[in-house]
Coordinates of C-alpha atoms in Angstrom, one line a residue:
Chain X
D943 CA -6.2 -33.6 3.4
I944 CA -6.0 -33.3 7.7
Q945 CA -8.4 -30.8 8.8
M946 CA -7.1 -29.1 11.9
T947 CA -9.3 -27.8 14.7
Q948 CA -8.4 -24.9 16.6
S949 CA -10.1 -24.0 20.2
P950 CA -10.9 -21.5 20.8
S951 CA -11.7 -18.5 18.2
S952 CA -11.4 -15.9 20.4
L953 CA -10.5 -15.2 24.3
S954 CA -9.9 -12.2 26.9
A955 CA -7.4 -12.6 29.8
S956 CA -6.1 -10.8 32.3
V957 CA -2.4 -10.0 32.8
G958 CA -0.7 -12.8 34.6
D959 CA -3.2 -15.6 33.3
R960 CA -2.9 -19.1 32.0
V961 CA -4.4 -19.0 28.5
T962 CA -4.3 -22.5 26.9
I963 CA -5.4 -23.0 23.2
T964 CA -6.2 -26.7 22.0
C965 CA -5.6 -28.1 18.6
Q966 CA -7.1 -31.3 17.1
A967 CA -6.1 -32.8 14.3
S968 CA -8.0 -35.1 11.7
Q969 CA -6.0 -38.0 12.0
D970 CA -2.7 -39.0 13.7
I971 CA -0.1 -36.2 13.3
S972 CA 2.5 -37.3 15.8
N973 CA 3.9 -34.5 16.9
Y974 CA 4.2 -32.7 14.0
L975 CA 2.6 -29.9 14.7
N976 CA 4.1 -26.4 15.0
W977 CA 2.8 -22.9 16.6
Y978 CA 2.8 -19.3 15.2
Q979 CA 1.9 -16.3 16.3
Q980 CA 0.7 -13.2 14.5
K981 CA 0.7 -9.8 15.3
P982 CA -1.7 -7.6 14.2
G983 CA -0.9 -6.2 10.5
K984 CA 2.2 -8.5 10.5
A985 CA 3.2 -11.1 9.0
P986 CA 3.4 -14.4 11.2
K987 CA 6.2 -16.0 13.5
L988 CA 7.3 -19.6 14.4
L989 CA 6.9 -19.8 18.5
I990 CA 7.0 -23.4 18.5
Y991 CA 8.3 -26.3 16.5
D992 CA 7.7 -29.8 16.9
A993 CA 4.5 -29.7 19.0
S994 CA 6.9 -29.0 22.1
N995 CA 10.4 -27.2 21.1
L996 CA 10.9 -23.5 22.0
D997 CA 12.3 -21.5 18.4
T998 CA 15.5 -19.4 19.2
G999 CA 14.7 -16.3 21.3
V1000 CA 11.1 -16.7 22.8
P1001 CA 9.8 -16.2 25.9
L1002 CA 10.2 -19.4 28.1
R1003 CA 6.6 -18.6 29.1
F1004 CA 5.2 -20.4 26.2
S1005 CA 5.0 -23.9 25.5
G1006 CA 3.3 -26.5 23.7
S1007 CA 2.2 -30.4 24.2
G1008 CA 1.2 -33.0 22.7
S1009 CA 1.1 -35.8 20.0
G1010 CA -1.4 -38.1 17.8
T1011 CA -4.5 -36.0 17.6
D1012 CA -4.2 -33.5 20.6
F1013 CA -2.1 -30.9 21.3
T1014 CA -2.3 -28.1 24.3
F1015 CA 0.0 -24.6 23.7
T1016 CA 0.4 -22.6 26.4
I1017 CA 1.1 -18.8 27.6
S1018 CA 1.9 -19.5 31.3
S1019 CA 1.8 -16.3 32.1
L1020 CA -0.2 -13.2 29.5
Q1021 CA 1.8 -10.4 28.8
P1022 CA 0.6 -7.4 27.1
E1023 CA 2.8 -8.4 23.7
D1024 CA 1.0 -11.4 23.8
I1025 CA -2.0 -10.1 22.1
G1026 CA -2.2 -11.1 18.1
T1027 CA -3.5 -14.6 16.7
Y1028 CA -2.2 -18.0 17.1
F1029 CA -2.4 -20.6 14.6
C1030 CA -1.3 -24.6 14.5
Q1031 CA 0.1 -26.2 11.5
Q1032 CA 0.8 -29.6 10.7
Y1033 CA 3.0 -31.0 8.5
E1034 CA 2.3 -34.9 8.5
D1035 CA 0.4 -34.5 4.7
L1036 CA 1.9 -31.3 3.2
L1037 CA 1.1 -28.1 5.0
S1038 CA -2.8 -26.9 7.1
F1039 CA -3.3 -25.0 9.2
G1040 CA -6.0 -24.4 12.3
G1041 CA -8.4 -21.4 11.6
G1042 CA -6.5 -19.5 14.4
T1043 CA -6.8 -18.0 17.8
N1044 CA -6.9 -14.8 18.8
V1045 CA -6.2 -13.7 21.8
E1046 CA -6.5 -10.0 23.4
I1047 CA -6.3 -8.8 27.2
K1048 CA -8.8 -8.4 29.4
Chain L
E550 CA 20.2 -11.4 7.8
V551 CA 16.8 -13.5 6.5
Q552 CA 14.9 -11.4 3.6
L553 CA 12.2 -12.8 2.2
V554 CA 10.5 -9.0 0.1
E555 CA 7.1 -9.8 -2.4
S556 CA 6.5 -7.8 -4.9
G557 CA 3.2 -8.4 -7.7
G558 CA 0.7 -7.9 -6.5
G559 CA -2.1 -5.9 -7.3
L560 CA -5.7 -5.2 -8.6
V561 CA -7.2 -8.1 -11.3
K562 CA -10.0 -9.1 -12.7
P563 CA -11.9 -12.3 -12.5
G564 CA -10.3 -14.8 -14.7
G565 CA -7.0 -13.0 -14.6
S566 CA -3.4 -13.8 -14.4
L567 CA -0.7 -12.4 -12.7
R568 CA 2.9 -13.4 -11.4
L569 CA 4.3 -12.8 -7.6
S570 CA 7.6 -12.3 -7.4
C571 CA 9.8 -12.9 -4.2
A572 CA 13.3 -11.6 -3.4
A573 CA 15.3 -13.4 -1.1
S574 CA 18.6 -12.9 0.6
G575 CA 20.7 -13.2 3.9
F576 CA 21.0 -16.8 3.2
T577 CA 21.4 -19.9 0.6
F578 CA 18.6 -19.7 -1.3
S579 CA 19.7 -22.3 -4.1
S580 CA 19.8 -24.9 -0.7
S581 CA 16.2 -23.8 0.7
S582 CA 13.0 -25.0 0.4
M583 CA 10.3 -22.6 0.0
N584 CA 6.4 -22.2 0.0
W585 CA 3.6 -19.3 -0.6
V586 CA 1.3 -18.9 1.7
R587 CA -1.7 -16.6 1.5
Q588 CA -4.5 -15.0 4.5
A589 CA -7.7 -14.0 2.9
P590 CA -8.7 -10.4 4.6
G591 CA -9.5 -10.8 8.1
K592 CA -9.0 -15.0 7.7
G593 CA -6.2 -18.0 8.3
L594 CA -3.9 -19.0 6.9
E595 CA -3.8 -20.8 4.4
W596 CA -1.0 -23.2 2.9
V597 CA -0.6 -22.5 -1.5
S598 CA 2.3 -24.2 -2.7
F599 CA 6.0 -25.3 -1.9
I600 CA 9.4 -25.7 -4.0
S601 CA 12.4 -27.6 -2.8
P602 CA 15.5 -27.4 -3.7
S603 CA 16.8 -27.5 -7.7
S604 CA 12.4 -27.8 -7.5
T605 CA 13.2 -31.3 -7.6
F606 CA 10.1 -31.6 -5.5
I607 CA 7.0 -29.6 -6.4
D608 CA 3.7 -29.3 -4.9
Y609 CA 0.0 -27.4 -4.1
A610 CA -3.2 -27.3 -2.5
D611 CA -5.0 -29.1 -3.9
S612 CA -7.8 -27.0 -4.6
L613 CA -5.7 -24.8 -6.5
R614 CA -3.4 -27.4 -8.8
G615 CA -4.0 -26.7 -12.5
R616 CA -4.0 -22.6 -12.1
F617 CA -1.0 -22.2 -9.9
T618 CA 2.5 -23.1 -11.3
I619 CA 5.6 -22.0 -8.5
S620 CA 9.0 -21.8 -9.8
R621 CA 12.4 -20.7 -8.6
D622 CA 15.8 -18.6 -10.2
D623 CA 18.5 -19.8 -8.2
A624 CA 20.9 -17.5 -10.5
K625 CA 18.2 -14.8 -9.5
N626 CA 17.6 -15.7 -5.9
S627 CA 14.1 -15.6 -6.8
L628 CA 10.9 -17.8 -5.9
F629 CA 8.0 -17.4 -8.7
L630 CA 4.1 -18.0 -8.1
Q631 CA 2.0 -17.8 -11.6
M632 CA -1.7 -17.4 -11.0
N633 CA -4.1 -18.0 -13.4
S634 CA -7.8 -17.5 -14.1
L635 CA -7.7 -16.3 -11.0
E636 CA -11.2 -16.6 -8.8
D637 CA -12.5 -13.6 -6.6
E638 CA -12.1 -16.6 -3.4
D639 CA -7.8 -15.5 -4.7
T640 CA -8.2 -12.3 -2.9
A641 CA -5.9 -12.6 0.1
V642 CA -2.1 -11.2 1.4
Y643 CA 0.5 -13.5 -0.2
Y644 CA 3.1 -14.9 1.6
C645 CA 6.8 -16.0 0.6
V646 CA 8.2 -17.7 3.5
R647 CA 11.3 -20.3 3.8
D648 CA 11.0 -24.2 5.1
W649 CA 13.3 -25.7 6.6
G650 CA 12.1 -29.1 5.1
A651 CA 13.9 -30.7 2.4
A652 CA 11.8 -33.2 0.6
R653 CA 8.4 -31.6 1.2
P654 CA 6.6 -29.4 3.5
Q655 CA 7.3 -28.9 7.2
G656 CA 7.3 -25.6 8.6
V657 CA 8.3 -22.1 8.0
D658 CA 11.2 -20.4 10.0
H659 CA 11.1 -17.1 8.2
W660 CA 8.4 -15.2 6.5
G661 CA 8.5 -11.8 4.0
Q662 CA 6.0 -9.6 4.2
G663 CA 3.3 -10.6 1.7
T664 CA 2.0 -8.5 -1.2
L665 CA -2.0 -7.9 -1.8
V666 CA -4.3 -9.8 -4.5
T667 CA -7.2 -8.1 -5.2
V668 CA -9.7 -9.8 -7.5
S669 CA -12.5 -7.9 -8.2
S670 CA -14.4 -6.7 -11.2

C-alpha cells in the first residue's frame, strides 16, 4: 500500500496570504496525484489532477506541482471561500488519500 | 448535470449487514467506472472499492476485502455496496463517486452527497 503523508494537518492564514500544503508518497508515484477541497458539511471537489492540471472552473490562485514522491499544493492568495479541508490522493496503486489539511482564516 | 444519490444508510448492530445503493443520472453510467469512498466522523477519506464498466475490473481496499461487495446494474443506472460483518470502525459517511479511469481507479470527478452508516449496539 502507498501511504500519503500530508502536512501540515491544519493551518491558519490571513486573507491574501500564500498558503502551501505538502504531500509525500511512500514510494514513487510519478505524477499520479490529485488534490481535492472539502468544504464543511459538503462532499469533496476535485481541484487539481495529475499533480499540476487545474480542473475546469477552478480559480487560477490554486496550483499544484511535484512528481515522484514530493508534491506541493499552493493557494497564491487565500480567500475567505477557500476555508475547508484539502486532501491529496494518489492513483499509482489503487487509491489512497492523505490525512487532510484544515485551512482556516486567521 | 451529473447526479449521484446514495441511499440505504442507517443504524446497524455490529455483525450486521447493510446494502447501499447509488442512483446515477446525467451521464452514461454504463461507460463509467465508479468507486465507493468513505469518511469516518471527523476523519479523512478512505477508498473502499472500484468497479469498471461491465464489471470487468473490481478491486477493494485490503482491509475490507471479503466483507464488502461492489456491484452495478447498468440497466437501472445503479451502483451498490453490500456490506457484511459490519464493525464499529465501519461507521462513516459513504460516498458514491465517479472515476475517470477505465480499467483502474484514477481519480474522482463527481461525488454524491453521501449516506451515513452507523454501526453500534
